[in-house]
Amino acid sequence: MSDLLSELGKKLAERWLTLLVLPGALFLATLAAAWQLGHTGWYEVGRLLEITDGKAKSLSASVAGTALLLIVFLLSSAACGVVAQAIGSLLERLWFAADWRRWGPPLRWLAHRRVARRQQRYRLRRDEVGRVAALSHALDGSARQDAEAELDVAARRLSEISDEAPRRPTWMGDRMQAVDIRLHRSLGLELAVVWPHLWLHVPEPTRSAVTAARTEVSRAAALGGWGLLYLLVGALWWPGLLVPVVITVTARRRARTATDGYATLVEAAVRLHVGGLARRLGFPHSTGPFPRRLGEDLTDHLRRGEGQQ
């Protein structure tokens, strides 16, 4: 037991250092440098080195003061990491926007306007895909090949908005919503009802893959939180504005990629294992395609519970 606790403590300390302290220390050092340089002396890097060297000499004279300053610096770094994680959690909620209809009036109004615009763009690009598809069927030879290549481009442009008709204000929210729509349309399942039960049924490799994909989404959101924190650096030192821009763009790209992978794995897990869940709950189903009627019965069963049958 002592070995287990020791190993657990090492892993927790490593995660604390990697996720919170080191990024926080980098942020505080950059913030201190921005404070010293300011907007007017933004290019005087040599002066920054002189100030740093002077501070280091003054601190080295007092061992107790240095130790105390180091402890305060580490705790402040960890605090910055916690703030970045909290901002990342808020970003994650905004990105998925699952409950946008319950947001406060200003945010809800803005989200509603964005959903309407995305729906309009989706209809226009969907009509474009239909026109190009009809044209490709009417042609033959090299002209048809060119039309099919144009159809691929039009289909990609459509998927950049959403895989299904938009219902949320963000691409990532609609990417997850599309999984629910497709599963309900083809299998008669409601993902919010079935998923908790299915999660307990799927084998460990599937859970590990889905958990890893979900963790990547959270890491991308945390990176976005750091990007927003680095706006403080830009406020003190205008060249520092490049840092939050790069971090935010990177976080957004990583979040889109991670969300797409997560949604794909969730849908695959449901399609592969829902039959086993149905059999485990006593529904007659052999191997093969999962009938939509069975999905509706399974959803109803899980929603109402066995005690209310």
mmCIF file of C-alpha atoms in Angstrom:
data_model
loop_
_atom_site.group_PDB
_atom_site.id
_atom_site.type_symbol
_atom_site.label_atom_id
_atom_site.label_comp_id
_atom_site.label_asym_id
_atom_site.label_seq_id
_atom_site.Cartn_x
_atom_site.Cartn_y
_atom_site.Cartn_z
ATOM 1 C CA MET A 1 0.000 0.000 0.000
ATOM 2 C CA SER A 2 2.835 2.393 0.844
ATOM 3 C CA ASP A 3 4.408 1.778 -2.578
ATOM 4 C CA LEU A 4 1.072 2.467 -4.254
ATOM 5 C CA LEU A 5 0.599 5.732 -2.346
ATOM 6 C CA SER A 6 4.163 6.755 -3.104
ATOM 7 C CA GLU A 7 3.704 6.120 -6.823
ATOM 8 C CA LEU A 8 0.379 7.961 -6.785
ATOM 9 C CA GLY A 9 1.998 10.910 -5.059
ATOM 10 C CA LYS A 10 4.745 11.017 -7.683
ATOM 11 C CA LYS A 11 2.204 11.034 -10.500
ATOM 12 C CA LEU A 12 0.138 13.766 -8.856
ATOM 13 C CA ALA A 13 3.247 15.880 -8.267
ATOM 14 C CA GLU A 14 4.303 15.380 -11.878
ATOM 15 C CA ARG A 15 0.891 16.425 -13.189
ATOM 16 C CA TRP A 16 0.827 19.410 -10.816
ATOM 17 C CA LEU A 17 4.234 20.497 -12.046
ATOM 18 C CA THR A 18 3.551 19.905 -15.741
ATOM 19 C CA LEU A 19 0.013 21.252 -16.040
ATOM 20 C CA LEU A 20 0.067 24.116 -13.556
ATOM 21 C CA VAL A 21 3.461 25.219 -12.251
ATOM 22 C CA LEU A 22 5.639 25.232 -15.367
ATOM 23 C CA PRO A 23 3.129 27.034 -17.642
ATOM 24 C CA GLY A 24 2.337 29.410 -14.783
ATOM 25 C CA ALA A 25 6.026 30.135 -14.183
ATOM 26 C CA LEU A 26 6.511 30.924 -17.870
ATOM 27 C CA PHE A 27 3.487 33.200 -17.802
ATOM 28 C CA LEU A 28 4.659 35.082 -14.679
ATOM 29 C CA ALA A 29 8.169 35.507 -16.085
ATOM 30 C CA THR A 30 6.763 36.862 -19.348
ATOM 31 C CA LEU A 31 4.384 39.130 -17.460
ATOM 32 C CA ALA A 32 7.243 40.494 -15.307
ATOM 33 C CA ALA A 33 9.321 41.135 -18.425
ATOM 34 C CA ALA A 34 6.415 42.951 -20.061
ATOM 35 C CA TRP A 35 5.956 45.053 -16.904
ATOM 36 C CA GLN A 36 9.615 46.103 -16.951
ATOM 37 C CA LEU A 37 9.752 46.899 -20.668
ATOM 38 C CA GLY A 38 6.386 48.615 -21.085
ATOM 39 C CA HIS A 39 5.063 50.082 -24.313
ATOM 40 C CA THR A 40 7.655 52.820 -24.738
ATOM 41 C CA GLY A 41 10.754 50.731 -24.075
ATOM 42 C CA TRP A 42 9.499 47.593 -25.789
ATOM 43 C CA TYR A 43 12.790 47.023 -27.647
ATOM 44 C CA GLU A 44 15.199 47.532 -24.698
ATOM 45 C CA VAL A 45 15.891 43.887 -24.023
ATOM 46 C CA GLY A 46 19.375 44.705 -22.738
ATOM 47 C CA ARG A 47 17.873 46.806 -19.951
ATOM 48 C CA LEU A 48 15.721 43.838 -18.992
ATOM 49 C CA LEU A 49 18.826 41.671 -18.627
ATOM 50 C CA GLU A 50 20.477 44.282 -16.417
ATOM 51 C CA ILE A 51 17.409 44.482 -14.167
ATOM 52 C CA THR A 52 17.238 40.702 -13.897
ATOM 53 C CA ASP A 53 20.921 40.420 -13.027
ATOM 54 C CA GLY A 54 20.568 43.103 -10.334
ATOM 55 C CA LYS A 55 17.564 41.402 -8.790
ATOM 56 C CA ALA A 56 19.361 38.067 -8.723
ATOM 57 C CA LYS A 57 22.391 39.564 -6.921
ATOM 58 C CA SER A 58 20.219 41.271 -4.313
ATOM 59 C CA LEU A 59 18.255 38.087 -3.624
ATOM 60 C CA SER A 60 21.328 35.879 -3.353
ATOM 61 C CA ALA A 61 22.377 37.805 -0.243
ATOM 62 C CA SER A 62 19.468 36.398 1.744
ATOM 63 C CA VAL A 63 18.888 32.652 1.677
ATOM 64 C CA ALA A 64 15.637 32.883 3.640
ATOM 65 C CA GLY A 65 14.328 35.640 1.389
ATOM 66 C CA THR A 66 15.219 33.655 -1.704
ATOM 67 C CA ALA A 67 13.484 30.536 -0.389
ATOM 68 C CA LEU A 68 10.399 32.532 0.547
ATOM 69 C CA LEU A 69 10.313 34.216 -2.849
ATOM 70 C CA LEU A 70 10.670 30.845 -4.566
ATOM 71 C CA ILE A 71 7.758 29.406 -2.594
ATOM 72 C CA VAL A 72 5.586 32.432 -3.406
ATOM 73 C CA PHE A 73 6.572 32.180 -7.065
ATOM 74 C CA LEU A 74 5.659 28.486 -7.249
ATOM 75 C CA LEU A 75 2.326 29.032 -5.531
ATOM 76 C CA SER A 76 1.568 31.989 -7.804
ATOM 77 C CA SER A 77 2.469 29.876 -10.830
ATOM 78 C CA ALA A 78 0.101 27.141 -9.688
ATOM 79 C CA ALA A 79 -2.619 29.743 -9.075
ATOM 80 C CA CYS A 80 -2.202 31.039 -12.623
ATOM 81 C CA GLY A 81 -2.520 27.467 -13.861
ATOM 82 C CA VAL A 82 -5.759 26.999 -11.930
ATOM 83 C CA VAL A 83 -7.133 30.245 -13.401
ATOM 84 C CA ALA A 84 -6.192 29.114 -16.912
ATOM 85 C CA GLN A 85 -7.919 25.756 -16.331
ATOM 86 C CA ALA A 86 -11.041 27.557 -15.103
ATOM 87 C CA ILE A 87 -11.087 29.816 -18.149
ATOM 88 C CA GLY A 88 -10.584 26.722 -20.303
ATOM 89 C CA SER A 89 -13.630 25.065 -18.721
ATOM 90 C CA LEU A 90 -15.682 28.152 -19.550
ATOM 91 C CA LEU A 91 -14.371 28.121 -23.124
ATOM 92 C CA GLU A 92 -15.272 24.452 -23.402
ATOM 93 C CA ARG A 93 -18.832 25.219 -22.360
ATOM 94 C CA LEU A 94 -19.025 28.025 -24.924
ATOM 95 C CA TRP A 95 -17.522 25.852 -27.655
ATOM 96 C CA PHE A 96 -20.022 23.033 -27.193
ATOM 97 C CA ALA A 97 -22.919 25.399 -26.335
ATOM 98 C CA ALA A 98 -25.169 22.471 -25.416
ATOM 99 C CA ASP A 99 -27.308 24.665 -23.153
ATOM 100 C CA TRP A 100 -27.181 27.924 -25.119
ATOM 101 C CA ARG A 101 -30.956 28.350 -24.935
ATOM 102 C CA ARG A 102 -30.637 28.689 -21.143
ATOM 103 C CA TRP A 103 -27.917 31.319 -21.261
ATOM 104 C CA GLY A 104 -28.541 34.848 -20.037
ATOM 105 C CA PRO A 105 -30.319 37.330 -22.342
ATOM 106 C CA PRO A 106 -27.261 38.970 -24.011
ATOM 107 C CA LEU A 107 -25.439 35.716 -24.697
ATOM 108 C CA ARG A 108 -28.615 33.873 -25.672
ATOM 109 C CA TRP A 109 -29.566 36.620 -28.137
ATOM 110 C CA LEU A 110 -26.095 36.598 -29.709
ATOM 111 C CA ALA A 111 -26.129 32.795 -29.899
ATOM 112 C CA HIS A 112 -29.566 32.829 -31.532
ATOM 113 C CA ARG A 113 -28.365 35.308 -34.160
ATOM 114 C CA ARG A 114 -25.306 33.181 -34.852
ATOM 115 C CA VAL A 115 -27.375 30.000 -35.199
ATOM 116 C CA ALA A 116 -29.642 31.769 -37.704
ATOM 117 C CA ARG A 117 -26.637 32.954 -39.748
ATOM 118 C CA ARG A 118 -25.066 29.510 -39.710
ATOM 119 C CA GLN A 119 -28.334 27.941 -40.825
ATOM 120 C CA GLN A 120 -28.561 30.367 -43.726
ATOM 121 C CA ARG A 121 -24.980 29.647 -44.800
ATOM 122 C CA TYR A 122 -25.631 25.916 -44.471
ATOM 123 C CA ARG A 123 -28.692 26.105 -46.729
ATOM 124 C CA LEU A 124 -26.766 28.052 -49.369
ATOM 125 C CA ARG A 125 -23.880 25.600 -49.425
ATOM 126 C CA ARG A 126 -26.215 22.603 -49.313
ATOM 127 C CA ASP A 127 -28.000 23.971 -52.376
ATOM 128 C CA GLU A 128 -24.622 24.422 -54.019
ATOM 129 C CA VAL A 129 -23.769 20.776 -53.339
ATOM 130 C CA GLY A 130 -27.111 19.743 -54.856
ATOM 131 C CA ARG A 131 -26.521 21.773 -58.009
ATOM 132 C CA VAL A 132 -23.008 20.429 -58.514
ATOM 133 C CA ALA A 133 -24.191 16.853 -57.853
ATOM 134 C CA ALA A 134 -26.982 17.195 -60.425
ATOM 135 C CA LEU A 135 -24.499 18.623 -62.934
ATOM 136 C CA SER A 136 -22.017 15.773 -62.401
ATOM 137 C CA HIS A 137 -24.731 13.185 -63.072
ATOM 138 C CA ALA A 138 -25.648 14.918 -66.317
ATOM 139 C CA LEU A 139 -22.077 14.929 -67.659
ATOM 140 C CA ASP A 140 -19.683 12.208 -68.698
ATOM 141 C CA GLY A 141 -16.012 11.752 -69.436
ATOM 142 C CA SER A 142 -13.489 14.348 -68.288
ATOM 143 C CA ALA A 143 -16.242 16.918 -67.723
ATOM 144 C CA ARG A 144 -17.833 14.588 -65.173
ATOM 145 C CA GLN A 145 -14.515 14.085 -63.400
ATOM 146 C CA ASP A 146 -14.092 17.853 -63.105
ATOM 147 C CA ALA A 147 -17.633 18.173 -61.781
ATOM 148 C CA GLU A 148 -17.005 15.425 -59.195
ATOM 149 C CA ALA A 149 -13.844 17.211 -58.050
ATOM 150 C CA GLU A 150 -15.886 20.385 -57.688
ATOM 151 C CA LEU A 151 -18.487 18.368 -55.780
ATOM 152 C CA ASP A 152 -15.824 17.247 -53.292
ATOM 153 C CA VAL A 153 -14.817 20.854 -52.737
ATOM 154 C CA ALA A 154 -18.442 21.901 -52.229
ATOM 155 C CA ALA A 155 -19.014 19.028 -49.789
ATOM 156 C CA ARG A 156 -15.947 20.040 -47.746
ATOM 157 C CA ARG A 157 -17.153 23.628 -47.655
ATOM 158 C CA LEU A 158 -20.506 22.390 -46.381
ATOM 159 C CA SER A 159 -18.866 20.276 -43.648
ATOM 160 C CA GLU A 160 -16.891 23.321 -42.531
ATOM 161 C CA ILE A 161 -20.208 24.759 -41.366
ATOM 162 C CA SER A 162 -21.782 21.575 -39.993
ATOM 163 C CA ASP A 163 -22.353 17.912 -40.779
ATOM 164 C CA GLU A 164 -26.066 18.385 -40.187
ATOM 165 C CA ALA A 165 -28.358 21.420 -40.207
ATOM 166 C CA PRO A 166 -26.907 23.744 -37.513
ATOM 167 C CA ARG A 167 -28.660 23.809 -34.164
ATOM 168 C CA ARG A 168 -25.897 25.351 -32.059
ATOM 169 C CA PRO A 169 -23.869 28.545 -32.457
ATOM 170 C CA THR A 170 -20.498 26.794 -32.903
ATOM 171 C CA TRP A 171 -19.017 24.193 -35.225
ATOM 172 C CA MET A 172 -17.856 22.056 -32.306
ATOM 173 C CA GLY A 173 -21.298 22.096 -30.744
ATOM 174 C CA ASP A 174 -22.903 21.047 -34.013
ATOM 175 C CA ARG A 175 -20.269 18.342 -34.491
ATOM 176 C CA MET A 176 -21.411 16.686 -31.274
ATOM 177 C CA GLN A 177 -25.071 17.397 -32.047
ATOM 178 C CA ALA A 178 -24.655 15.669 -35.414
ATOM 179 C CA VAL A 179 -23.774 12.420 -33.636
ATOM 180 C CA ASP A 180 -27.040 12.541 -31.708
ATOM 181 C CA ILE A 181 -29.025 13.367 -34.863
ATOM 182 C CA ARG A 182 -27.519 10.536 -36.910
ATOM 183 C CA LEU A 183 -27.909 7.951 -34.158
ATOM 184 C CA HIS A 184 -31.542 8.907 -33.663
ATOM 185 C CA ARG A 185 -32.236 8.885 -37.392
ATOM 186 C CA SER A 186 -30.594 5.544 -38.158
ATOM 187 C CA LEU A 187 -30.874 3.594 -34.884
ATOM 188 C CA GLY A 188 -33.710 5.325 -33.021
ATOM 189 C CA LEU A 189 -31.402 6.117 -30.086
ATOM 190 C CA GLU A 190 -31.198 9.209 -27.904
ATOM 191 C CA LEU A 191 -27.551 9.607 -27.050
ATOM 192 C CA ALA A 192 -28.088 11.467 -23.770
ATOM 193 C CA VAL A 193 -30.226 8.599 -22.469
ATOM 194 C CA VAL A 194 -28.243 5.634 -23.778
ATOM 195 C CA TRP A 195 -24.666 6.858 -23.343
ATOM 196 C CA PRO A 196 -24.306 6.571 -19.520
ATOM 197 C CA HIS A 197 -25.471 2.942 -19.608
ATOM 198 C CA LEU A 198 -23.414 2.133 -22.673
ATOM 199 C CA TRP A 199 -20.318 3.663 -21.067
ATOM 200 C CA LEU A 200 -20.498 1.099 -18.284
ATOM 201 C CA HIS A 201 -20.911 -1.699 -20.822
ATOM 202 C CA VAL A 202 -18.161 -0.996 -23.352
ATOM 203 C CA PRO A 203 -14.779 -2.739 -22.885
ATOM 204 C CA GLU A 204 -11.809 -0.960 -21.331
ATOM 205 C CA PRO A 205 -9.925 -0.281 -24.622
ATOM 206 C CA THR A 206 -12.953 1.596 -25.938
ATOM 207 C CA ARG A 207 -13.275 3.631 -22.740
ATOM 208 C CA SER A 208 -9.576 4.452 -22.843
ATOM 209 C CA ALA A 209 -9.756 5.673 -26.437
ATOM 210 C CA VAL A 210 -12.837 7.817 -25.793
ATOM 211 C CA THR A 211 -11.367 9.210 -22.566
ATOM 212 C CA ALA A 212 -8.116 10.114 -24.313
ATOM 213 C CA ALA A 213 -10.008 11.922 -27.056
ATOM 214 C CA ARG A 214 -12.092 13.801 -24.505
ATOM 215 C CA THR A 215 -8.938 14.768 -22.617
ATOM 216 C CA GLU A 216 -7.512 16.286 -25.790
ATOM 217 C CA VAL A 217 -10.559 18.543 -26.008
ATOM 218 C CA SER A 218 -10.020 19.710 -22.434
ATOM 219 C CA ARG A 219 -6.325 20.322 -23.073
ATOM 220 C CA ALA A 220 -7.141 22.438 -26.096
ATOM 221 C CA ALA A 221 -9.593 24.426 -23.996
ATOM 222 C CA ALA A 222 -6.965 24.921 -21.280
ATOM 223 C CA LEU A 223 -4.559 26.164 -23.946
ATOM 224 C CA GLY A 224 -7.212 28.657 -24.984
ATOM 225 C CA GLY A 225 -7.413 29.737 -21.334
ATOM 226 C CA TRP A 226 -3.693 30.468 -21.373
ATOM 227 C CA GLY A 227 -4.173 32.445 -24.563
ATOM 228 C CA LEU A 228 -6.693 34.699 -22.836
ATOM 229 C CA LEU A 229 -4.409 35.128 -19.827
ATOM 230 C CA TYR A 230 -1.566 36.217 -22.097
ATOM 231 C CA LEU A 231 -3.680 39.187 -23.142
ATOM 232 C CA LEU A 232 -2.360 40.735 -19.920
ATOM 233 C CA VAL A 233 1.125 40.558 -21.396
ATOM 234 C CA GLY A 234 -0.079 42.376 -24.510
ATOM 235 C CA ALA A 235 -1.724 45.023 -22.354
ATOM 236 C CA LEU A 236 1.644 45.818 -20.748
ATOM 237 C CA TRP A 237 3.913 45.254 -23.740
ATOM 238 C CA TRP A 238 2.333 45.601 -27.166
ATOM 239 C CA PRO A 239 4.615 43.089 -29.030
ATOM 240 C CA GLY A 240 3.292 40.540 -26.550
ATOM 241 C CA LEU A 241 -0.070 40.622 -28.318
ATOM 242 C CA LEU A 242 1.397 38.176 -30.815
ATOM 243 C CA VAL A 243 1.588 35.509 -28.091
ATOM 244 C CA PRO A 244 -2.155 35.274 -27.266
ATOM 245 C CA VAL A 245 -3.021 35.397 -30.964
ATOM 246 C CA VAL A 246 -0.772 32.420 -31.761
ATOM 247 C CA ILE A 247 -1.910 30.486 -28.684
ATOM 248 C CA THR A 248 -5.605 31.121 -29.343
ATOM 249 C CA VAL A 249 -5.408 30.124 -33.012
ATOM 250 C CA THR A 250 -3.506 26.969 -32.074
ATOM 251 C CA ALA A 251 -6.031 26.142 -29.336
ATOM 252 C CA ARG A 252 -8.943 26.568 -31.741
ATOM 253 C CA ARG A 253 -7.396 24.288 -34.348
ATOM 254 C CA ARG A 254 -6.539 21.664 -31.761
ATOM 255 C CA ALA A 255 -10.029 21.883 -30.301
ATOM 256 C CA ARG A 256 -11.705 21.347 -33.680
ATOM 257 C CA THR A 257 -9.479 18.363 -34.446
ATOM 258 C CA ALA A 258 -9.958 16.872 -30.981
ATOM 259 C CA THR A 259 -13.730 17.398 -31.074
ATOM 260 C CA ASP A 260 -13.975 15.698 -34.453
ATOM 261 C CA GLY A 261 -12.007 12.718 -33.150
ATOM 262 C CA TYR A 262 -14.046 12.555 -29.963
ATOM 263 C CA ALA A 263 -17.369 12.701 -31.824
ATOM 264 C CA THR A 264 -16.204 10.001 -34.241
ATOM 265 C CA LEU A 265 -15.204 7.683 -31.401
ATOM 266 C CA VAL A 266 -18.450 8.238 -29.498
ATOM 267 C CA GLU A 267 -20.543 7.413 -32.559
ATOM 268 C CA ALA A 268 -18.403 4.372 -33.349
ATOM 269 C CA ALA A 269 -18.663 3.122 -29.763
ATOM 270 C CA VAL A 270 -22.448 3.385 -29.835
ATOM 271 C CA ARG A 271 -22.818 1.640 -33.177
ATOM 272 C CA LEU A 272 -20.431 -1.171 -32.241
ATOM 273 C CA HIS A 273 -21.652 -1.911 -28.716
ATOM 274 C CA VAL A 274 -25.312 -0.905 -28.459
ATOM 275 C CA GLY A 275 -26.352 -4.369 -29.620
ATOM 276 C CA GLY A 276 -24.486 -5.939 -26.728
ATOM 277 C CA LEU A 277 -26.117 -3.511 -24.303
ATOM 278 C CA ALA A 278 -29.552 -4.412 -25.671
ATOM 279 C CA ARG A 279 -28.888 -8.136 -25.236
ATOM 280 C CA ARG A 280 -27.566 -7.576 -21.729
ATOM 281 C CA LEU A 281 -30.793 -5.786 -20.816
ATOM 282 C CA GLY A 282 -32.894 -8.651 -22.167
ATOM 283 C CA PHE A 283 -33.853 -7.319 -25.605
ATOM 284 C CA PRO A 284 -33.807 -9.931 -28.374
ATOM 285 C CA HIS A 285 -31.094 -8.974 -30.833
ATOM 286 C CA SER A 286 -28.660 -11.144 -32.739
ATOM 287 C CA THR A 287 -25.504 -9.944 -34.454
ATOM 288 C CA GLY A 288 -26.078 -7.767 -37.492
ATOM 289 C CA PRO A 289 -27.740 -4.428 -38.226
ATOM 290 C CA PHE A 290 -29.378 -2.801 -35.238
ATOM 291 C CA PRO A 291 -33.062 -2.118 -36.052
ATOM 292 C CA ARG A 292 -34.429 1.361 -35.443
ATOM 293 C CA ARG A 293 -37.474 0.066 -33.614
ATOM 294 C CA LEU A 294 -35.246 -1.714 -31.111
ATOM 295 C CA GLY A 295 -33.337 1.514 -30.548
ATOM 296 C CA GLU A 296 -36.558 3.342 -29.755
ATOM 297 C CA ASP A 297 -37.613 0.588 -27.329
ATOM 298 C CA LEU A 298 -34.183 0.588 -25.683
ATOM 299 C CA THR A 299 -34.230 4.378 -25.261
ATOM 300 C CA ASP A 300 -37.710 4.259 -23.777
ATOM 301 C CA HIS A 301 -36.698 1.438 -21.444
ATOM 302 C CA LEU A 302 -33.657 3.316 -20.154
ATOM 303 C CA ARG A 303 -35.530 6.584 -19.817
ATOM 304 C CA ARG A 304 -38.379 5.140 -17.752
ATOM 305 C CA GLY A 305 -36.400 2.524 -15.839
ATOM 306 C CA GLU A 306 -37.279 -1.061 -15.197
ATOM 307 C CA GLY A 307 -39.296 -0.283 -12.102
ATOM 308 C CA GLN A 308 -41.806 1.743 -14.116
ATOM 309 C CA GLN A 309 -42.353 -0.729 -16.923
#
